[in-house]
Amino acid sequence: MQVDFIVIGSGIAGISFCEQLRAYHKTFIVFDDHSQQSSTVAGGLYNPVVLKRFTPVWRSKEQLEIALQMYQTFEREFDVKVDYKVPVLRKFSSLEEQNDWFSASDKPDLSEYLSVNLIKNTNKNINASFGFGEVFNTGRIDVKVLMDTYKKFLLKESRFFEAKFKYDELAVTNGDLKYGEIEAKNIVFTEGFGIHQNPFFKGLPLLGTKGELLTIHAPDLKIDFVLKGPVFLIPIGHDNYIVGATYHWEERTHEITLKAKDELLTKLNTMITCSFKVIDQVAGIRPTVKDRRPLVGKHPVHQNMFVLNGLGTRGVMIGPYVAKQLFNHIEFGIPLEAEIDIKRFQ
Ligand SMILES: Cc1cc2nc3c(=O)[nH]c(=O)nc-3n(C[C@H](O)[C@H](O)[C@H](O)COP(=O)(O)OP(=O)(O)OC[C@H]3O[C@@H](n4cnc5c(N)ncnc54)[C@H](O)[C@@H]3O)c2cc1C
């Protein structure tokens, strides 16, 4: 079998890159062994503002434009709904925070994202005496539907190998790539935290930040917006809500922990007063990077070997943006932005 690309990983990074390949009619196959689950568990939220400090996300405008276009195309092509345009309300915990918000909303790079109206709380099940500020251009991608749909599509086309990619079985001779019976012009690694097993790129400073989320069932809560307090509370339908997430830098496993559950429940209990039941808990490792920028680029020796990683805490927005840059770089020779290029670590 001959293909233009082998892609290792079918998380948000892998799917975003494959969507570029599909748009340009490239042939490709995908390997995934489900060894990482950052995308599988992700809350799927996109939001152009850092809500702790009221600053814009790096390249927020460009990221949103490219990402929303990709999800829209995805919905059209595969006839599924993945993009839910849900508002995010930031809960204020003091008058000082309200003031900080209103001075931020005056800044040119934030004014289109932060509402200037103070929203009063009218829901008796929410604790928010200082009210909320609304963030515009936010939403939630149903990453599970995105991934399931894509896997089904790839399986139908016989392009999906549900197997571990064994790095030592990749033969690289004079620039030709061969893996078993497969000959490829290029290979792109989108393995998330799995990069640490990859002999070609494991030297890159991917740190990894474990995160855990709960799903709760809260029939009395009745909110149709994302509530941001000490944690996010994200409505997902049927009176269920995602609560999260935690950030832990020392543990690097996919095990759920009681410690994280307690931490999330303690924070949640400062936000809502009604009763609820925890119905699920999940964990994953975010592919975070030392300088908080993605890891994109070409292997220093093998010219047809590439990496697309380091999507960090915001894969939904940044994935399509960097996938497009990598594709344009490979196919049209357009230089990568210096800030995302792995050359910065060489
Ligand atoms: C708890 C939690 C909540 C989050 N919430 C959000 C959110 O609300 N919004 C947001 O934008 N981001 C969120 N994120 C971050 C987001 O999940 C990541 O940025 C994103 O999923 C990274 O995608 P990825 O494709 O790079 O990596 P991954 O999702 O880890 O995908 C890598 C894939 O490669 C496969 N793989 C690895 N090695 C091999 C191999 N040798 N052979 C075959 N397959 C291999 C793995 O099985 C995996 O499927 C969250 C993350 C966590 C953990």
CSV table of C-alpha atoms and ligand atoms in Angstrom, one decimal:
chain,number,residue,atom,x,y,z
A,1,MET,CA,0.0,0.0,0.0
A,2,GLN,CA,1.3,3.5,-0.9
A,3,VAL,CA,0.1,6.6,0.8
A,4,ASP,CA,1.0,10.3,1.0
A,5,PHE,CA,0.9,10.3,4.8
A,6,ILE,CA,0.9,8.0,7.8
A,7,VAL,CA,-0.6,9.8,10.9
A,8,ILE,CA,0.1,8.4,14.4
A,9,GLY,CA,-2.7,9.4,16.8
A,10,SER,CA,-6.4,10.3,16.2
A,11,GLY,CA,-7.0,12.8,19.0
A,12,ILE,CA,-7.8,16.4,18.3
A,13,ALA,CA,-4.3,17.0,16.7
A,14,GLY,CA,-4.6,13.9,14.5
A,15,ILE,CA,-8.1,14.6,13.3
A,16,SER,CA,-7.3,18.3,12.7
A,17,PHE,CA,-4.3,17.3,10.5
A,18,CYS,CA,-6.3,14.6,8.6
A,19,GLU,CA,-9.0,17.1,7.8
A,20,GLN,CA,-6.3,19.2,6.1
A,21,LEU,CA,-5.2,16.0,4.2
A,22,ARG,CA,-8.8,15.2,3.2
A,23,ALA,CA,-9.4,18.8,2.0
A,24,TYR,CA,-6.4,18.5,-0.3
A,25,HIS,CA,-7.2,14.9,-1.5
A,26,LYS,CA,-4.1,13.4,0.0
A,27,THR,CA,-4.1,9.7,0.7
A,28,PHE,CA,-3.4,8.7,4.4
A,29,ILE,CA,-3.8,6.1,7.0
A,30,VAL,CA,-4.1,6.5,10.8
A,31,PHE,CA,-2.8,4.5,13.7
A,32,ASP,CA,-4.2,4.7,17.2
A,33,ASP,CA,-3.9,2.3,20.1
A,34,HIS,CA,-5.9,4.4,22.6
A,35,SER,CA,-2.9,4.6,24.8
A,36,GLN,CA,-3.6,8.3,25.5
A,37,GLN,CA,-6.9,9.9,26.4
A,38,SER,CA,-6.6,13.6,26.6
A,39,SER,CA,-9.0,14.2,23.7
A,40,THR,CA,-11.3,11.3,24.8
A,41,VAL,CA,-12.0,13.0,28.1
A,42,ALA,CA,-11.7,16.7,27.2
A,43,GLY,CA,-14.5,19.0,28.3
A,44,GLY,CA,-14.4,20.4,24.7
A,45,LEU,CA,-14.8,24.0,25.7
A,46,TYR,CA,-13.5,26.8,23.5
A,47,ASN,CA,-13.2,30.3,24.9
A,48,PRO,CA,-10.9,33.1,23.7
A,49,VAL,CA,-10.1,34.6,27.1
A,50,VAL,CA,-7.9,33.5,30.0
A,51,LEU,CA,-10.6,33.8,32.7
A,52,LYS,CA,-8.2,33.9,35.7
A,53,ARG,CA,-6.4,37.0,34.6
A,54,PHE,CA,-8.8,38.5,31.9
A,55,THR,CA,-6.3,38.4,29.1
A,56,PRO,CA,-6.8,37.2,25.6
A,57,VAL,CA,-5.7,33.7,24.6
A,58,TRP,CA,-2.6,33.7,22.3
A,59,ARG,CA,-3.7,34.2,18.7
A,60,SER,CA,-7.3,33.9,19.8
A,61,LYS,CA,-8.9,35.5,16.8
A,62,GLU,CA,-6.9,33.4,14.2
A,63,GLN,CA,-7.4,30.2,16.2
A,64,LEU,CA,-11.2,30.7,16.5
A,65,GLU,CA,-11.6,31.5,12.9
A,66,ILE,CA,-9.8,28.4,11.6
A,67,ALA,CA,-11.2,26.1,14.3
A,68,LEU,CA,-14.8,27.1,13.9
A,69,GLN,CA,-14.5,26.7,10.2
A,70,MET,CA,-13.1,23.2,10.6
A,71,TYR,CA,-15.9,22.1,12.9
A,72,GLN,CA,-18.5,23.6,10.6
A,73,THR,CA,-17.1,21.7,7.7
A,74,PHE,CA,-17.0,18.6,9.8
A,75,GLU,CA,-20.7,18.9,10.7
A,76,ARG,CA,-21.6,19.4,7.1
A,77,GLU,CA,-19.5,16.6,5.7
A,78,PHE,CA,-20.4,14.0,8.3
A,79,ASP,CA,-23.9,15.2,9.1
A,80,VAL,CA,-23.4,15.3,12.9
A,81,LYS,CA,-23.5,18.1,15.5
A,82,VAL,CA,-20.3,18.8,17.3
A,83,ASP,CA,-20.3,22.6,17.9
A,84,TYR,CA,-22.6,23.9,20.6
A,85,LYS,CA,-22.6,27.7,20.8
A,86,VAL,CA,-23.0,28.0,24.6
A,87,PRO,CA,-22.2,31.2,26.4
A,88,VAL,CA,-19.7,31.3,29.3
A,89,LEU,CA,-20.6,33.3,32.4
A,90,ARG,CA,-17.7,34.2,34.6
A,91,LYS,CA,-18.8,34.3,38.2
A,92,PHE,CA,-17.4,37.3,40.2
A,93,SER,CA,-16.3,36.7,43.7
A,94,SER,CA,-15.9,40.4,44.7
A,95,LEU,CA,-16.4,44.0,43.7
A,96,GLU,CA,-12.7,44.1,42.9
A,97,GLU,CA,-13.1,41.4,40.4
A,98,GLN,CA,-16.0,43.1,38.8
A,99,ASN,CA,-13.9,46.2,38.4
A,100,ASP,CA,-11.0,44.2,36.9
A,101,TRP,CA,-13.4,42.7,34.4
A,102,PHE,CA,-14.8,46.1,33.3
A,103,SER,CA,-11.4,47.6,32.9
A,104,ALA,CA,-10.4,44.6,30.8
A,105,SER,CA,-13.5,44.8,28.7
A,106,ASP,CA,-12.3,48.3,27.7
A,107,LYS,CA,-9.1,47.0,26.1
A,108,PRO,CA,-9.1,46.8,22.3
A,109,ASP,CA,-8.0,43.1,22.2
A,110,LEU,CA,-10.7,42.0,24.7
A,111,SER,CA,-13.7,44.3,24.0
A,112,GLU,CA,-15.1,41.9,21.4
A,113,TYR,CA,-15.0,39.0,23.9
A,114,LEU,CA,-16.1,40.5,27.2
A,115,SER,CA,-19.6,41.9,27.7
A,116,VAL,CA,-19.9,45.3,29.5
A,117,ASN,CA,-23.1,44.3,31.2
A,118,LEU,CA,-23.2,43.0,34.7
A,119,ILE,CA,-25.5,40.0,34.8
A,120,LYS,CA,-27.4,39.4,38.0
A,121,ASN,CA,-28.0,35.9,39.3
A,122,THR,CA,-31.6,34.8,39.2
A,123,ASN,CA,-31.1,31.1,39.8
A,124,LYS,CA,-31.6,30.2,43.5
A,125,ASN,CA,-29.4,27.1,43.1
A,126,ILE,CA,-26.3,29.2,42.2
A,127,ASN,CA,-24.2,31.1,44.7
A,128,ALA,CA,-23.2,34.3,42.9
A,129,SER,CA,-24.0,37.5,44.8
A,130,PHE,CA,-21.6,39.6,42.8
A,131,GLY,CA,-23.1,38.4,39.5
A,132,PHE,CA,-21.5,37.3,36.3
A,133,GLY,CA,-19.8,38.7,33.2
A,134,GLU,CA,-20.5,37.1,29.8
A,135,VAL,CA,-17.7,36.0,27.5
A,136,PHE,CA,-18.6,36.1,23.8
A,137,ASN,CA,-17.5,33.6,21.0
A,138,THR,CA,-17.5,30.6,23.3
A,139,GLY,CA,-18.9,27.1,22.9
A,140,ARG,CA,-18.3,23.4,23.4
A,141,ILE,CA,-17.1,20.9,20.9
A,142,ASP,CA,-18.5,17.4,21.5
A,143,VAL,CA,-15.1,15.8,21.2
A,144,LYS,CA,-16.5,12.3,21.8
A,145,VAL,CA,-18.9,12.6,18.8
A,146,LEU,CA,-16.0,14.2,16.7
A,147,MET,CA,-13.7,11.2,17.5
A,148,ASP,CA,-16.3,8.5,17.1
A,149,THR,CA,-17.5,9.9,13.8
A,150,TYR,CA,-14.0,10.2,12.5
A,151,LYS,CA,-13.0,6.7,13.5
A,152,LYS,CA,-16.1,5.3,11.9
A,153,PHE,CA,-15.3,7.2,8.7
A,154,LEU,CA,-11.7,6.0,8.7
A,155,LEU,CA,-12.7,2.4,9.4
A,156,LYS,CA,-15.2,2.4,6.6
A,157,GLU,CA,-12.5,3.6,4.2
A,158,SER,CA,-10.0,1.0,5.6
A,159,ARG,CA,-7.7,3.8,6.7
A,160,PHE,CA,-7.7,3.2,10.5
A,161,PHE,CA,-5.3,0.8,12.2
A,162,GLU,CA,-6.4,0.2,15.8
A,163,ALA,CA,-2.9,-0.7,16.8
A,164,LYS,CA,0.2,0.6,18.5
A,165,PHE,CA,2.7,2.1,16.0
A,166,LYS,CA,5.9,0.3,16.6
A,167,TYR,CA,8.6,2.9,16.1
A,168,ASP,CA,11.4,0.3,15.6
A,169,GLU,CA,9.6,-1.2,12.7
A,170,LEU,CA,9.7,2.0,10.7
A,171,ALA,CA,12.4,1.6,8.0
A,172,VAL,CA,13.9,4.9,6.8
A,173,THR,CA,16.1,4.5,3.8
A,174,ASN,CA,17.3,7.4,1.7
A,175,GLY,CA,14.3,9.3,2.8
A,176,ASP,CA,11.8,6.5,1.9
A,177,LEU,CA,9.5,5.5,4.7
A,178,LYS,CA,8.3,1.9,5.0
A,179,TYR,CA,6.2,0.3,7.7
A,180,GLY,CA,5.4,-3.3,7.0
A,181,GLU,CA,3.6,-3.3,3.7
A,182,ILE,CA,3.0,0.4,3.8
A,183,GLU,CA,5.1,2.9,1.9
A,184,ALA,CA,4.6,6.5,2.7
A,185,LYS,CA,5.9,9.9,1.5
A,186,ASN,CA,5.5,11.5,4.9
A,187,ILE,CA,4.8,10.6,8.5
A,188,VAL,CA,3.2,12.9,11.1
A,189,PHE,CA,3.3,12.1,14.8
A,190,THR,CA,0.3,13.5,16.8
A,191,GLU,CA,0.6,11.3,19.9
A,192,GLY,CA,0.0,13.7,22.7
A,193,PHE,CA,1.8,12.7,25.9
A,194,GLY,CA,2.7,9.4,24.1
A,195,ILE,CA,5.5,11.4,22.4
A,196,HIS,CA,7.7,10.2,25.3
A,197,GLN,CA,7.8,6.7,23.7
A,198,ASN,CA,8.8,8.2,20.3
A,199,PRO,CA,12.6,7.9,19.6
A,200,PHE,CA,12.4,10.6,16.9
A,201,PHE,CA,10.9,13.4,19.0
A,202,LYS,CA,11.1,12.3,22.6
A,203,GLY,CA,13.7,15.0,23.4
A,204,LEU,CA,11.1,17.8,23.0
A,205,PRO,CA,10.1,19.4,26.3
A,206,LEU,CA,6.6,18.0,26.6
A,207,LEU,CA,5.7,18.2,30.3
A,208,GLY,CA,2.2,16.7,30.6
A,209,THR,CA,-0.4,17.9,33.0
A,210,LYS,CA,-2.9,15.4,34.4
A,211,GLY,CA,-6.5,16.5,34.5
A,212,GLU,CA,-9.6,15.0,36.0
A,213,LEU,CA,-13.3,15.8,35.4
A,214,LEU,CA,-16.6,14.7,37.0
A,215,THR,CA,-20.0,14.4,35.3
A,216,ILE,CA,-22.9,15.1,37.7
A,217,HIS,CA,-26.6,14.8,37.3
A,218,ALA,CA,-28.3,17.8,38.8
A,219,PRO,CA,-32.0,17.9,37.9
A,220,ASP,CA,-32.8,21.1,39.8
A,221,LEU,CA,-29.9,23.2,38.5
A,222,LYS,CA,-31.4,24.1,35.1
A,223,ILE,CA,-28.6,26.2,33.5
A,224,ASP,CA,-28.1,26.5,29.8
A,225,PHE,CA,-24.8,28.3,30.0
A,226,VAL,CA,-21.3,27.4,31.1
A,227,LEU,CA,-20.6,28.7,34.6
A,228,LYS,CA,-17.1,29.6,35.4
A,229,GLY,CA,-16.2,29.8,39.1
A,230,PRO,CA,-13.3,28.0,40.8
A,231,VAL,CA,-14.2,25.2,38.2
A,232,PHE,CA,-16.1,25.1,35.0
A,233,LEU,CA,-19.7,23.7,35.1
A,234,ILE,CA,-20.6,22.7,31.5
A,235,PRO,CA,-24.2,21.6,30.6
A,236,ILE,CA,-24.2,18.6,28.3
A,237,GLY,CA,-28.0,17.9,28.2
A,238,HIS,CA,-30.4,15.6,30.2
A,239,ASP,CA,-29.6,17.6,33.4
A,240,ASN,CA,-26.0,16.4,33.2
A,241,TYR,CA,-23.0,18.7,33.7
A,242,ILE,CA,-19.3,18.3,33.3
A,243,VAL,CA,-17.3,19.7,36.3
A,244,GLY,CA,-13.6,20.4,36.0
A,245,ALA,CA,-10.9,20.3,35.7
A,246,THR,CA,-8.0,19.6,38.0
A,247,TYR,CA,-4.3,20.4,37.1
A,248,HIS,CA,-1.6,18.1,38.5
A,249,TRP,CA,1.9,18.1,37.3
A,250,GLU,CA,3.5,15.3,39.3
A,251,GLU,CA,1.1,12.4,38.5
A,252,ARG,CA,1.2,11.1,34.9
A,253,THR,CA,-1.3,8.3,34.9
A,254,HIS,CA,-4.9,7.9,33.6
A,255,GLU,CA,-6.1,6.7,37.0
A,256,ILE,CA,-9.0,8.6,38.5
A,257,THR,CA,-8.4,9.6,42.1
A,258,LEU,CA,-10.4,10.4,45.2
A,259,LYS,CA,-8.2,13.4,45.8
A,260,ALA,CA,-9.3,15.0,42.5
A,261,LYS,CA,-12.9,14.1,43.2
A,262,ASP,CA,-12.8,15.8,46.6
A,263,GLU,CA,-11.0,18.8,45.1
A,264,LEU,CA,-13.7,19.2,42.4
A,265,LEU,CA,-16.6,18.7,44.8
A,266,THR,CA,-15.2,21.2,47.3
A,267,LYS,CA,-15.0,23.8,44.5
A,268,LEU,CA,-18.4,22.9,43.0
A,269,ASN,CA,-20.1,23.3,46.4
A,270,THR,CA,-19.0,26.9,46.6
A,271,MET,CA,-20.9,27.5,43.3
A,272,ILE,CA,-24.2,25.6,43.5
A,273,THR,CA,-26.6,24.8,46.4
A,274,CYS,CA,-28.9,22.1,44.9
A,275,SER,CA,-28.3,18.4,45.3
A,276,PHE,CA,-26.7,16.3,42.6
A,277,LYS,CA,-25.2,12.9,42.0
A,278,VAL,CA,-21.7,12.1,40.6
A,279,ILE,CA,-22.2,9.8,37.7
A,280,ASP,CA,-18.8,9.6,36.1
A,281,GLN,CA,-15.1,10.6,36.6
A,282,VAL,CA,-12.4,10.6,34.0
A,283,ALA,CA,-8.7,11.5,33.8
A,284,GLY,CA,-6.2,12.3,31.0
A,285,ILE,CA,-2.8,13.9,30.5
A,286,ARG,CA,-2.8,17.2,28.7
A,287,PRO,CA,0.2,17.6,26.3
A,288,THR,CA,1.5,20.8,27.9
A,289,VAL,CA,4.8,22.4,27.0
A,290,LYS,CA,7.3,24.4,29.0
A,291,ASP,CA,6.8,27.7,27.1
A,292,ARG,CA,3.0,27.1,26.6
A,293,ARG,CA,3.3,27.0,22.9
A,294,PRO,CA,2.6,24.0,20.6
A,295,LEU,CA,5.4,21.7,19.3
A,296,VAL,CA,5.2,21.7,15.5
A,297,GLY,CA,7.8,21.0,12.8
A,298,LYS,CA,10.1,18.8,10.9
A,299,HIS,CA,12.6,16.3,12.3
A,300,PRO,CA,16.2,17.8,12.1
A,301,VAL,CA,17.5,14.8,10.1
A,302,HIS,CA,14.5,13.0,8.5
A,303,GLN,CA,12.9,15.6,6.1
A,304,ASN,CA,9.6,13.8,5.7
A,305,MET,CA,9.0,13.2,9.4
A,306,PHE,CA,6.9,15.7,11.4
A,307,VAL,CA,5.4,16.4,14.8
A,308,LEU,CA,2.2,18.1,15.8
A,309,ASN,CA,1.9,18.2,19.5
A,310,GLY,CA,1.8,20.4,22.6
A,311,LEU,CA,-1.8,21.5,22.3
A,312,GLY,CA,-1.9,21.9,26.0
A,313,THR,CA,-5.1,22.9,27.8
A,314,ARG,CA,-6.8,24.3,24.7
A,315,GLY,CA,-6.7,21.6,22.0
A,316,VAL,CA,-10.1,22.4,20.6
A,317,MET,CA,-9.1,25.9,19.5
A,318,ILE,CA,-5.4,25.5,18.8
A,319,GLY,CA,-5.5,22.0,17.1
A,320,PRO,CA,-7.0,23.1,13.8
A,321,TYR,CA,-4.9,26.3,13.7
A,322,VAL,CA,-1.6,24.5,14.1
A,323,ALA,CA,-2.6,21.6,11.8
A,324,LYS,CA,-3.3,24.1,9.0
A,325,GLN,CA,0.1,25.6,9.6
A,326,LEU,CA,1.9,22.3,9.5
A,327,PHE,CA,0.1,21.2,6.3
A,328,ASN,CA,0.9,24.5,4.6
A,329,HIS,CA,4.5,24.1,5.6
A,330,ILE,CA,4.8,20.6,4.3
A,331,GLU,CA,2.8,21.1,1.1
A,332,PHE,CA,3.6,24.7,0.1
A,333,GLY,CA,6.8,25.4,2.0
A,334,ILE,CA,5.3,28.2,4.0
A,335,PRO,CA,7.4,28.8,7.1
A,336,LEU,CA,6.0,27.9,10.5
A,337,GLU,CA,5.5,30.7,13.0
A,338,ALA,CA,8.7,30.8,15.0
A,339,GLU,CA,6.8,30.5,18.3
A,340,ILE,CA,5.4,27.1,17.4
A,341,ASP,CA,8.3,25.7,15.5
A,342,ILE,CA,10.3,23.0,17.3
A,343,LYS,CA,13.4,24.6,16.0
A,344,ARG,CA,13.2,26.9,19.1
A,345,PHE,CA,14.4,23.9,21.1
A,346,GLN,CA,17.2,22.8,18.9
B,1,LIG,C1,-9.4,16.6,32.0
B,1,LIG,C2,-9.1,17.4,30.7
B,1,LIG,C3,-10.0,18.4,30.3
B,1,LIG,C4,-9.8,19.1,29.1
B,1,LIG,N1,-10.7,20.0,28.7
B,1,LIG,C5,-10.5,20.7,27.6
B,1,LIG,C6,-11.4,21.7,27.1
B,1,LIG,O1,-12.5,21.9,27.7
B,1,LIG,N2,-11.1,22.4,26.0
B,1,LIG,C7,-10.0,22.2,25.3
B,1,LIG,O2,-9.8,22.8,24.2
B,1,LIG,N3,-9.0,21.3,25.7
B,1,LIG,C8,-9.3,20.5,26.8
B,1,LIG,N4,-8.3,19.7,27.3
B,1,LIG,C9,-7.1,19.6,26.5
B,1,LIG,C10,-7.2,18.7,25.3
B,1,LIG,O3,-7.8,17.5,25.7
B,1,LIG,C11,-5.8,18.5,24.6
B,1,LIG,O4,-5.3,19.7,24.2
B,1,LIG,C12,-6.0,17.6,23.4
B,1,LIG,O5,-6.8,16.6,23.6
B,1,LIG,C13,-4.7,17.1,22.9
B,1,LIG,O6,-4.9,16.4,21.7
B,1,LIG,P1,-3.8,15.5,21.0
B,1,LIG,O7,-4.5,14.9,19.8
B,1,LIG,O8,-2.6,16.3,20.9
B,1,LIG,O9,-3.4,14.3,22.1
B,1,LIG,P2,-4.2,13.1,22.6
B,1,LIG,O10,-5.7,13.4,22.8
B,1,LIG,O11,-3.5,12.5,23.7
B,1,LIG,O12,-4.2,12.1,21.3
B,1,LIG,C14,-3.0,11.4,21.0
B,1,LIG,C15,-3.4,10.1,20.4
B,1,LIG,O13,-2.3,9.4,19.9
B,1,LIG,C16,-2.4,8.0,20.2
B,1,LIG,N5,-1.1,7.4,20.3
B,1,LIG,C17,0.0,7.8,21.0
B,1,LIG,N6,1.1,7.0,20.8
B,1,LIG,C18,0.7,6.1,19.9
B,1,LIG,C19,1.3,5.0,19.2
B,1,LIG,N7,2.6,4.7,19.4
B,1,LIG,N8,0.6,4.2,18.4
B,1,LIG,C20,-0.7,4.5,18.1
B,1,LIG,N9,-1.4,5.5,18.7
B,1,LIG,C21,-0.7,6.3,19.6
B,1,LIG,C22,-3.2,8.0,21.5
B,1,LIG,O14,-3.9,6.8,21.7
B,1,LIG,C23,-4.1,9.1,21.4
B,1,LIG,O15,-5.4,8.8,20.8
B,1,LIG,C24,-8.6,18.9,28.4
B,1,LIG,C25,-7.7,17.9,28.8
B,1,LIG,C26,-8.0,17.1,29.9
B,1,LIG,C27,-7.0,16.0,30.3
